[in-house]
XYZ file of N, CA and C in Angstrom:
564
model
N 26.899 -150.366 22.273
C 25.569 -150.867 22.625
C 25.230 -152.151 21.866
N 25.682 -152.223 20.607
C 25.415 -153.426 19.832
C 26.008 -154.662 20.501
N 27.222 -154.524 21.048
C 27.867 -155.647 21.716
C 27.071 -156.099 22.930
N 26.544 -155.148 23.686
C 25.779 -155.470 24.887
C 24.543 -156.290 24.517
N 23.833 -155.861 23.484
C 22.633 -156.580 23.053
C 22.968 -157.955 22.490
N 24.022 -158.037 21.679
C 24.433 -159.321 21.117
C 24.860 -160.273 22.225
N 25.596 -159.764 23.200
C 26.044 -160.591 24.327
C 24.844 -161.173 25.072
N 23.822 -160.346 25.320
C 22.609 -160.835 26.006
C 21.908 -161.905 25.180
N 21.809 -161.672 23.875
C 21.144 -162.631 22.987
C 21.885 -163.970 22.968
N 23.214 -163.915 22.842
C 24.017 -165.151 22.804
C 23.959 -165.872 24.148
N 23.985 -165.134 25.241
C 23.902 -165.779 26.558
C 22.565 -166.487 26.739
N 21.489 -165.917 26.196
C 20.182 -166.603 26.241
C 20.251 -167.901 25.437
N 20.850 -167.839 24.262
C 21.007 -169.046 23.435
C 21.846 -170.092 24.169
N 22.895 -169.623 24.816
C 23.804 -170.524 25.523
C 23.085 -171.240 26.663
N 22.245 -170.506 27.389
C 21.489 -171.100 28.497
C 20.537 -172.189 28.004
N 20.086 -172.075 26.757
C 19.131 -173.040 26.205
C 19.806 -174.306 25.676
N 21.120 -174.297 25.558
C 21.820 -175.486 25.070
C 21.718 -176.613 26.095
N 21.502 -177.809 25.612
C 21.381 -178.949 26.533
C 22.742 -179.309 27.114
N 22.717 -179.904 28.290
C 23.952 -180.356 28.928
C 24.632 -181.414 28.058
N 23.846 -182.255 27.427
C 24.394 -183.299 26.554
C 25.130 -182.670 25.367
N 24.523 -181.666 24.735
C 25.162 -180.982 23.610
C 26.489 -180.365 24.060
N 26.479 -179.657 25.188
C 27.693 -178.997 25.668
C 28.786 -180.020 26.007
N 28.410 -181.107 26.657
C 29.376 -182.139 27.036
C 29.980 -182.799 25.793
N 29.116 -183.249 24.870
C 29.599 -183.914 23.655
C 30.429 -182.973 22.786
N 29.957 -181.740 22.635
C 30.681 -180.766 21.816
C 32.026 -180.415 22.434
N 32.063 -180.279 23.749
C 33.326 -179.986 24.439
C 34.352 -181.079 24.177
N 33.920 -182.339 24.252
C 34.835 -183.451 24.013
C 35.414 -183.389 22.602
N 34.569 -183.100 21.624
C 35.019 -183.031 20.228
C 35.965 -181.848 20.032
N 35.603 -180.697 20.580
C 36.442 -179.497 20.472
C 37.823 -179.769 21.072
N 37.849 -180.387 22.242
C 39.123 -180.703 22.897
C 39.956 -181.652 22.048
N 39.328 -182.672 21.470
C 40.060 -183.615 20.618
C 40.650 -182.916 19.400
N 39.861 -182.010 18.789
C 40.381 -181.255 17.643
C 41.643 -180.489 18.038
N 41.585 -179.785 19.171
C 42.743 -179.000 19.588
C 43.923 -179.901 19.932
N 43.679 -180.915 20.754
C 44.760 -181.777 21.225
C 45.458 -182.535 20.096
N 44.758 -182.811 19.012
C 45.367 -183.542 17.893
C 45.919 -182.602 16.819
N 45.822 -181.311 17.033
C 46.310 -180.358 16.036
C 47.830 -180.229 16.106
N 48.479 -180.004 14.965
C 49.931 -179.793 14.958
C 50.345 -178.596 15.821
N 49.493 -177.594 15.881
C 49.786 -176.403 16.675
C 49.919 -176.755 18.160
N 48.993 -177.568 18.668
C 49.033 -178.000 20.063
C 50.244 -178.901 20.306
N 50.455 -179.832 19.395
C 51.570 -180.768 19.551
C 52.917 -180.044 19.568
N 53.049 -178.990 18.758
C 54.321 -178.264 18.662
C 54.543 -177.277 19.809
N 53.478 -176.851 20.461
C 53.600 -175.837 21.519
C 54.257 -176.426 22.761
N 55.168 -175.677 23.335
C 55.778 -176.126 24.584
C 55.215 -175.358 25.779
N 54.745 -174.145 25.552
C 54.162 -173.317 26.605
C 52.785 -172.848 26.143
N 51.750 -173.246 26.899
C 50.406 -172.842 26.493
C 49.677 -172.134 27.635
N 48.821 -171.221 27.232
C 47.965 -170.464 28.139
C 46.546 -170.927 27.854
N 45.822 -171.374 28.883
C 44.491 -171.936 28.699
C 43.531 -171.354 29.737
N 42.373 -170.907 29.288
C 41.379 -170.432 30.246
C 40.826 -171.602 31.053
N 40.396 -171.323 32.259
C 39.761 -172.327 33.114
C 38.256 -172.176 32.880
N 37.665 -173.190 32.285
C 36.288 -173.083 31.809
C 35.257 -172.987 32.929
N 34.157 -172.331 32.559
C 32.969 -172.250 33.401
C 31.944 -173.214 32.820
N 30.829 -173.371 33.512
C 29.822 -174.367 33.143
C 29.302 -174.243 31.713
N 29.147 -173.043 31.189
C 28.540 -172.869 29.867
C 29.542 -172.689 28.735
N 30.821 -172.972 29.003
C 31.861 -172.821 27.988
C 32.404 -174.186 27.605
N 33.031 -174.296 26.429
C 33.724 -175.548 26.136
C 34.698 -175.865 27.281
N 34.617 -177.084 27.773
C 35.367 -177.507 28.958
C 36.843 -177.695 28.624
N 37.709 -176.966 29.307
C 39.150 -177.036 29.037
C 39.900 -177.998 29.967
N 39.195 -178.685 30.836
C 39.834 -179.586 31.804
C 40.732 -180.605 31.114
N 40.220 -181.266 30.063
C 41.003 -182.295 29.378
C 42.190 -181.693 28.630
N 42.044 -180.483 28.114
C 43.152 -179.809 27.426
C 44.288 -179.563 28.415
N 43.936 -179.062 29.583
C 44.941 -178.783 30.612
C 45.637 -180.081 31.042
N 44.844 -181.127 31.285
C 45.423 -182.417 31.685
C 46.347 -182.980 30.607
N 45.903 -182.916 29.346
C 46.719 -183.444 28.242
C 48.018 -182.665 28.100
N 47.950 -181.353 28.248
C 49.154 -180.523 28.138
C 50.142 -180.848 29.256
N 49.648 -180.966 30.474
C 50.530 -181.300 31.596
C 51.122 -182.702 31.429
N 50.300 -183.632 30.989
C 50.748 -185.022 30.820
C 51.855 -185.142 29.781
N 51.800 -184.284 28.750
C 52.806 -184.349 27.684
C 54.001 -183.436 27.951
N 54.073 -182.884 29.164
C 55.247 -182.113 29.558
C 55.256 -180.651 29.142
N 54.120 -180.148 28.697
C 54.051 -178.732 28.331
C 54.003 -177.880 29.595
N 54.491 -176.658 29.491
C 54.318 -175.704 30.577
C 52.951 -175.078 30.366
N 52.103 -175.141 31.396
C 50.724 -174.669 31.271
C 50.506 -173.462 32.178
N 49.922 -172.442 31.589
C 49.561 -171.228 32.320
C 48.054 -171.048 32.243
N 47.477 -170.555 33.331
C 46.062 -170.186 33.352
C 45.963 -168.738 33.819
N 44.834 -168.088 33.523
C 44.713 -166.678 33.908
C 44.403 -166.463 35.377
N 44.941 -165.380 35.894
C 44.591 -164.892 37.232
C 44.390 -163.388 37.103
N 43.223 -162.917 37.485
C 42.918 -161.481 37.444
C 43.392 -160.877 38.756
N 44.345 -159.947 38.673
C 44.912 -159.393 39.901
C 44.325 -158.034 40.260
N 43.732 -157.355 39.277
C 42.981 -156.129 39.524
C 42.198 -155.818 38.255
N 41.354 -154.836 38.294
C 40.495 -154.517 37.153
C 41.336 -154.320 35.886
N 41.049 -155.127 34.873
C 41.734 -155.018 33.598
C 43.103 -155.658 33.534
N 43.580 -156.235 34.640
C 44.924 -156.827 34.645
C 44.832 -158.326 34.950
N 45.290 -159.099 33.973
C 45.289 -160.547 34.085
C 46.716 -161.018 33.824
N 47.185 -161.966 34.621
C 48.527 -162.505 34.439
C 48.445 -164.013 34.216
N 49.394 -164.564 33.449
C 49.448 -166.015 33.292
C 50.145 -166.632 34.502
N 49.548 -167.672 35.044
C 50.111 -168.348 36.208
C 50.420 -169.786 35.823
N 51.662 -170.184 36.033
C 52.044 -171.560 35.731
C 51.392 -172.494 36.737
N 50.858 -173.607 36.217
C 50.201 -174.572 37.099
C 50.841 -175.947 36.951
N 50.524 -176.804 37.913
C 50.944 -178.200 37.912
C 49.727 -179.041 38.275
N 49.908 -180.350 38.295
C 48.795 -181.246 38.642
C 48.210 -180.945 40.020
N 49.037 -180.462 40.932
C 48.588 -180.256 42.307
C 48.248 -178.794 42.636
N 48.111 -177.949 41.628
C 47.792 -176.536 41.872
C 46.443 -176.407 42.566
N 46.390 -175.544 43.571
C 45.158 -175.287 44.313
C 44.441 -174.103 43.663
N 43.164 -174.296 43.359
C 42.349 -173.255 42.749
C 41.325 -172.738 43.750
N 41.003 -171.447 43.636
C 39.960 -170.822 44.447
C 39.059 -170.007 43.529
N 37.947 -169.577 44.063
C 37.052 -168.706 43.315
C 37.631 -167.295 43.324
N 37.894 -166.758 42.135
C 38.496 -165.430 42.017
C 37.525 -164.418 41.437
N 38.043 -163.542 40.602
C 37.263 -162.479 39.980
C 36.030 -163.059 39.301
N 34.884 -162.520 39.612
C 33.591 -162.943 39.051
C 33.328 -164.442 39.235
N 33.923 -165.032 40.273
C 33.677 -166.438 40.571
C 34.453 -167.408 39.705
N 35.364 -166.909 38.872
C 36.144 -167.770 37.990
C 37.259 -168.437 38.791
N 37.420 -169.748 38.583
C 38.459 -170.486 39.299
C 39.837 -170.044 38.818
N 40.714 -169.800 39.790
C 42.086 -169.395 39.474
C 43.021 -169.876 40.567
N 44.316 -169.982 40.261
C 45.271 -170.445 41.277
C 45.346 -169.485 42.464
N 45.636 -170.039 43.624
C 45.764 -169.231 44.841
C 46.951 -168.289 44.716
N 48.112 -168.828 44.365
C 49.326 -168.013 44.321
C 49.741 -167.778 42.878
N 50.647 -166.818 42.692
C 51.124 -166.541 41.344
C 52.467 -165.839 41.366
N 53.145 -165.950 40.235
C 54.424 -165.283 40.001
C 54.226 -164.468 38.729
N 54.242 -163.151 38.840
C 53.951 -162.326 37.670
C 55.203 -161.981 36.854
N 56.262 -162.764 37.025
C 57.491 -162.488 36.282
C 57.565 -163.250 34.961
N 56.518 -163.955 34.615
C 56.507 -164.742 33.386
C 56.486 -163.807 32.177
N 57.349 -164.100 31.209
C 57.389 -163.299 29.995
C 56.350 -163.829 29.018
N 55.519 -162.939 28.492
C 54.479 -163.346 27.551
C 55.063 -163.964 26.292
N 56.277 -163.604 25.952
C 56.911 -164.144 24.746
C 57.171 -165.643 24.855
N 57.107 -166.191 26.064
C 57.328 -167.620 26.256
C 56.124 -168.454 25.819
N 54.964 -167.838 25.736
C 53.724 -168.569 25.446
C 53.560 -168.752 23.944
N 53.522 -170.025 23.503
C 53.377 -170.361 22.083
C 51.925 -170.313 21.620
N 51.040 -170.761 22.505
C 49.645 -170.974 22.137
C 48.746 -170.493 23.263
N 47.725 -169.713 22.924
C 46.763 -169.239 23.927
C 45.364 -169.704 23.542
N 44.691 -170.367 24.474
C 43.336 -170.860 24.272
C 42.409 -169.881 24.991
N 41.572 -169.204 24.200
C 40.813 -168.049 24.665
C 39.314 -168.357 24.701
N 38.619 -167.936 25.755
C 37.167 -168.146 25.822
C 36.418 -167.058 25.064
N 35.136 -167.279 24.862
C 34.299 -166.257 24.233
C 32.839 -166.485 24.613
N 32.052 -165.454 24.400
C 30.603 -165.612 24.436
C 30.186 -166.079 23.047
N 30.827 -165.469 22.036
C 30.626 -165.834 20.637
C 31.853 -165.408 19.856
N 31.962 -165.921 18.645
C 33.042 -165.537 17.745
C 32.507 -165.654 16.318
N 33.037 -164.835 15.435
C 32.667 -164.958 14.022
C 33.705 -165.839 13.343
N 33.374 -166.374 12.195
C 34.319 -167.215 11.476
C 35.391 -166.392 10.765
N 35.363 -165.065 10.983
C 36.444 -164.204 10.502
C 37.386 -163.840 11.651
N 37.124 -164.387 12.854
C 38.026 -164.203 13.984
C 37.666 -163.101 14.957
N 36.561 -162.411 14.724
C 36.141 -161.379 15.672
C 35.496 -162.050 16.873
N 35.990 -161.722 18.052
C 35.576 -162.381 19.293
C 34.712 -161.463 20.141
N 33.645 -162.014 20.671
C 32.801 -161.310 21.641
C 33.073 -161.939 22.994
N 33.743 -161.179 23.854
C 34.054 -161.676 25.192
C 32.944 -161.326 26.167
N 33.273 -161.396 27.432
C 32.286 -161.116 28.467
C 32.152 -159.624 28.758
N 33.005 -158.817 28.166
C 32.847 -157.370 28.271
C 33.800 -156.652 29.202
N 34.643 -157.372 29.916
C 35.549 -156.719 30.857
C 36.873 -156.307 30.201
N 37.198 -156.881 29.044
C 38.396 -156.502 28.311
C 39.692 -157.156 28.764
N 39.640 -158.061 29.722
C 40.865 -158.683 30.241
C 41.705 -159.345 29.143
N 41.065 -160.150 28.303
C 41.812 -160.889 27.288
C 42.378 -159.968 26.215
N 41.628 -158.963 25.783
C 42.149 -158.036 24.777
C 43.363 -157.284 25.307
N 43.305 -156.870 26.554
C 44.445 -156.175 27.164
C 45.633 -157.127 27.280
N 45.362 -158.343 27.745
C 46.409 -159.357 27.912
C 47.076 -159.698 26.578
N 46.278 -159.888 25.525
C 46.799 -160.334 24.238
C 47.445 -159.222 23.415
N 47.220 -157.990 23.804
C 47.685 -156.837 23.027
C 49.168 -156.895 22.685
N 49.995 -157.295 23.613
C 51.442 -157.294 23.397
C 52.046 -158.688 23.288
N 51.267 -159.635 22.787
C 51.777 -160.996 22.647
C 51.967 -161.359 21.174
N 52.734 -162.402 20.942
C 52.900 -162.944 19.597
C 52.354 -164.374 19.526
N 51.667 -164.779 20.556
C 51.111 -166.118 20.669
C 50.044 -166.374 19.597
N 49.884 -167.644 19.229
C 48.759 -168.036 18.378
C 47.520 -168.023 19.251
N 46.464 -167.376 18.784
C 45.236 -167.209 19.560
C 44.152 -168.140 19.023
N 43.779 -169.120 19.856
C 42.778 -170.110 19.493
C 41.530 -169.869 20.330
N 40.403 -169.699 19.662
C 39.138 -169.460 20.363
C 38.275 -170.710 20.258
N 37.805 -171.195 21.398
C 36.914 -172.353 21.442
C 35.480 -171.859 21.560
N 34.594 -172.393 20.711
C 33.195 -171.936 20.733
C 32.273 -173.053 20.268
N 31.138 -173.174 20.901
C 30.119 -174.109 20.415
C 29.599 -173.583 19.083
N 29.431 -174.475 18.121
C 28.946 -174.088 16.787
C 27.635 -173.312 16.870
N 26.771 -173.691 17.791
C 25.467 -173.026 17.937
C 25.590 -171.562 18.356
N 26.763 -171.156 18.840
C 26.953 -169.787 19.324
C 27.815 -168.933 18.396
N 28.165 -169.482 17.241
C 28.918 -168.704 16.246
C 28.018 -167.585 15.728
N 28.593 -166.403 15.577
C 27.851 -165.258 15.035
C 28.373 -164.909 13.652
N 27.477 -164.490 12.792
C 27.873 -164.095 11.444
C 28.700 -162.815 11.476
N 28.297 -161.899 12.344
C 28.976 -160.614 12.407
C 29.042 -160.151 13.861
N 30.232 -159.742 14.288
C 30.406 -159.218 15.645
C 30.972 -157.810 15.524
N 30.306 -156.842 16.149
C 30.835 -155.475 16.106
C 32.195 -155.420 16.811
N 33.125 -154.687 16.228
C 34.454 -154.612 16.820
C 34.853 -153.171 17.100
N 35.818 -153.063 17.983
C 36.427 -151.777 18.323
C 37.921 -151.914 18.063
N 38.622 -150.822 18.034
C 40.052 -150.836 17.753
C 40.830 -151.693 18.750
N 40.358 -151.759 19.985
C 41.070 -152.506 21.028
C 40.816 -154.012 20.980
N 39.882 -154.467 20.157
C 39.565 -155.894 20.069
C 40.659 -156.648 19.327
N 41.091 -157.749 19.895
C 42.142 -158.572 19.302
C 41.491 -159.742 18.559
N 41.739 -159.866 17.252
C 41.142 -160.971 16.495
C 41.827 -162.302 16.809
N 41.095 -163.364 16.631
C 41.596 -164.711 16.864
C 42.257 -165.246 15.591
N 43.222 -166.144 15.767
C 43.907 -166.766 14.630
C 43.210 -168.045 14.187
N 42.652 -168.755 15.154
C 42.044 -170.059 14.882
C 40.757 -170.179 15.686
N 39.718 -170.703 15.051
C 38.433 -170.949 15.711
C 38.220 -172.459 15.712
N 37.869 -173.014 16.871
C 37.562 -174.442 16.936
C 36.154 -174.615 17.503
N 35.328 -175.317 16.731
C 33.993 -175.715 17.176
C 33.935 -177.236 17.060
N 32.800 -177.808 17.420
C 32.650 -179.255 17.269
C 32.552 -179.657 15.802
N 32.407 -178.692 14.890
C 32.344 -178.976 13.448
C 33.715 -178.946 12.793
N 34.724 -178.400 13.494
C 36.058 -178.404 12.914
C 36.895 -177.202 13.299
N 38.027 -177.079 12.614
C 38.993 -176.024 12.862
C 39.001 -175.046 11.701
N 38.892 -173.758 11.999
C 39.006 -172.721 10.992
C 40.290 -171.950 11.283
N 41.273 -172.087 10.408
C 42.563 -171.430 10.571
C 42.552 -170.147 9.742
N 42.639 -169.017 10.417
C 42.562 -167.720 9.752
C 43.933 -167.099 9.521
N 44.989 -167.792 9.894
C 46.321 -167.196 9.814
C 46.741 -166.904 8.382
N 46.267 -167.672 7.430
C 46.585 -167.408 6.030
C 45.724 -166.309 5.448
N 44.580 -166.028 6.094
C 43.629 -165.041 5.577
C 43.904 -163.630 6.068
N 44.763 -163.481 7.083
C 44.977 -162.143 7.646
C 46.357 -161.633 7.349
């Protein structure tokens, strides 16, 4: 119940953020990620396709494709099941689960071990790596059996001091806001 109330509170805060703040912060967040050694070293990355109120991942996807990285985005194929789908510059996207843009076609034979870096969305995240998602559990289920570095993008205004967790919640390794990068890999 605590998560439900916190999610509602953060979503209200998110709705109040100005378009200018979200646009400027998204650009800074993307630059932080794109210039990080982790991004530069990754050859296969998994990136969420952003919605209007999230840090915009469009430039991250373009930069990864431009530099020859293999890029995967999520596709929800049934309740609780999300698969990484390899994309290219000409990939066709449609409105999928809950209106989230996803590729039309997919090949579910991709091995999760191939993914070096995963860029994960959130409603909020704590600076200790606890992530508050949208509540469907897709990302926690997806990340459960991976060894990928988990990077969570979040607007600084939506960072939470404390997020209630459950055993099934997967903590993030790195948090990126417009204020900087918090690397938790040495702390865990």
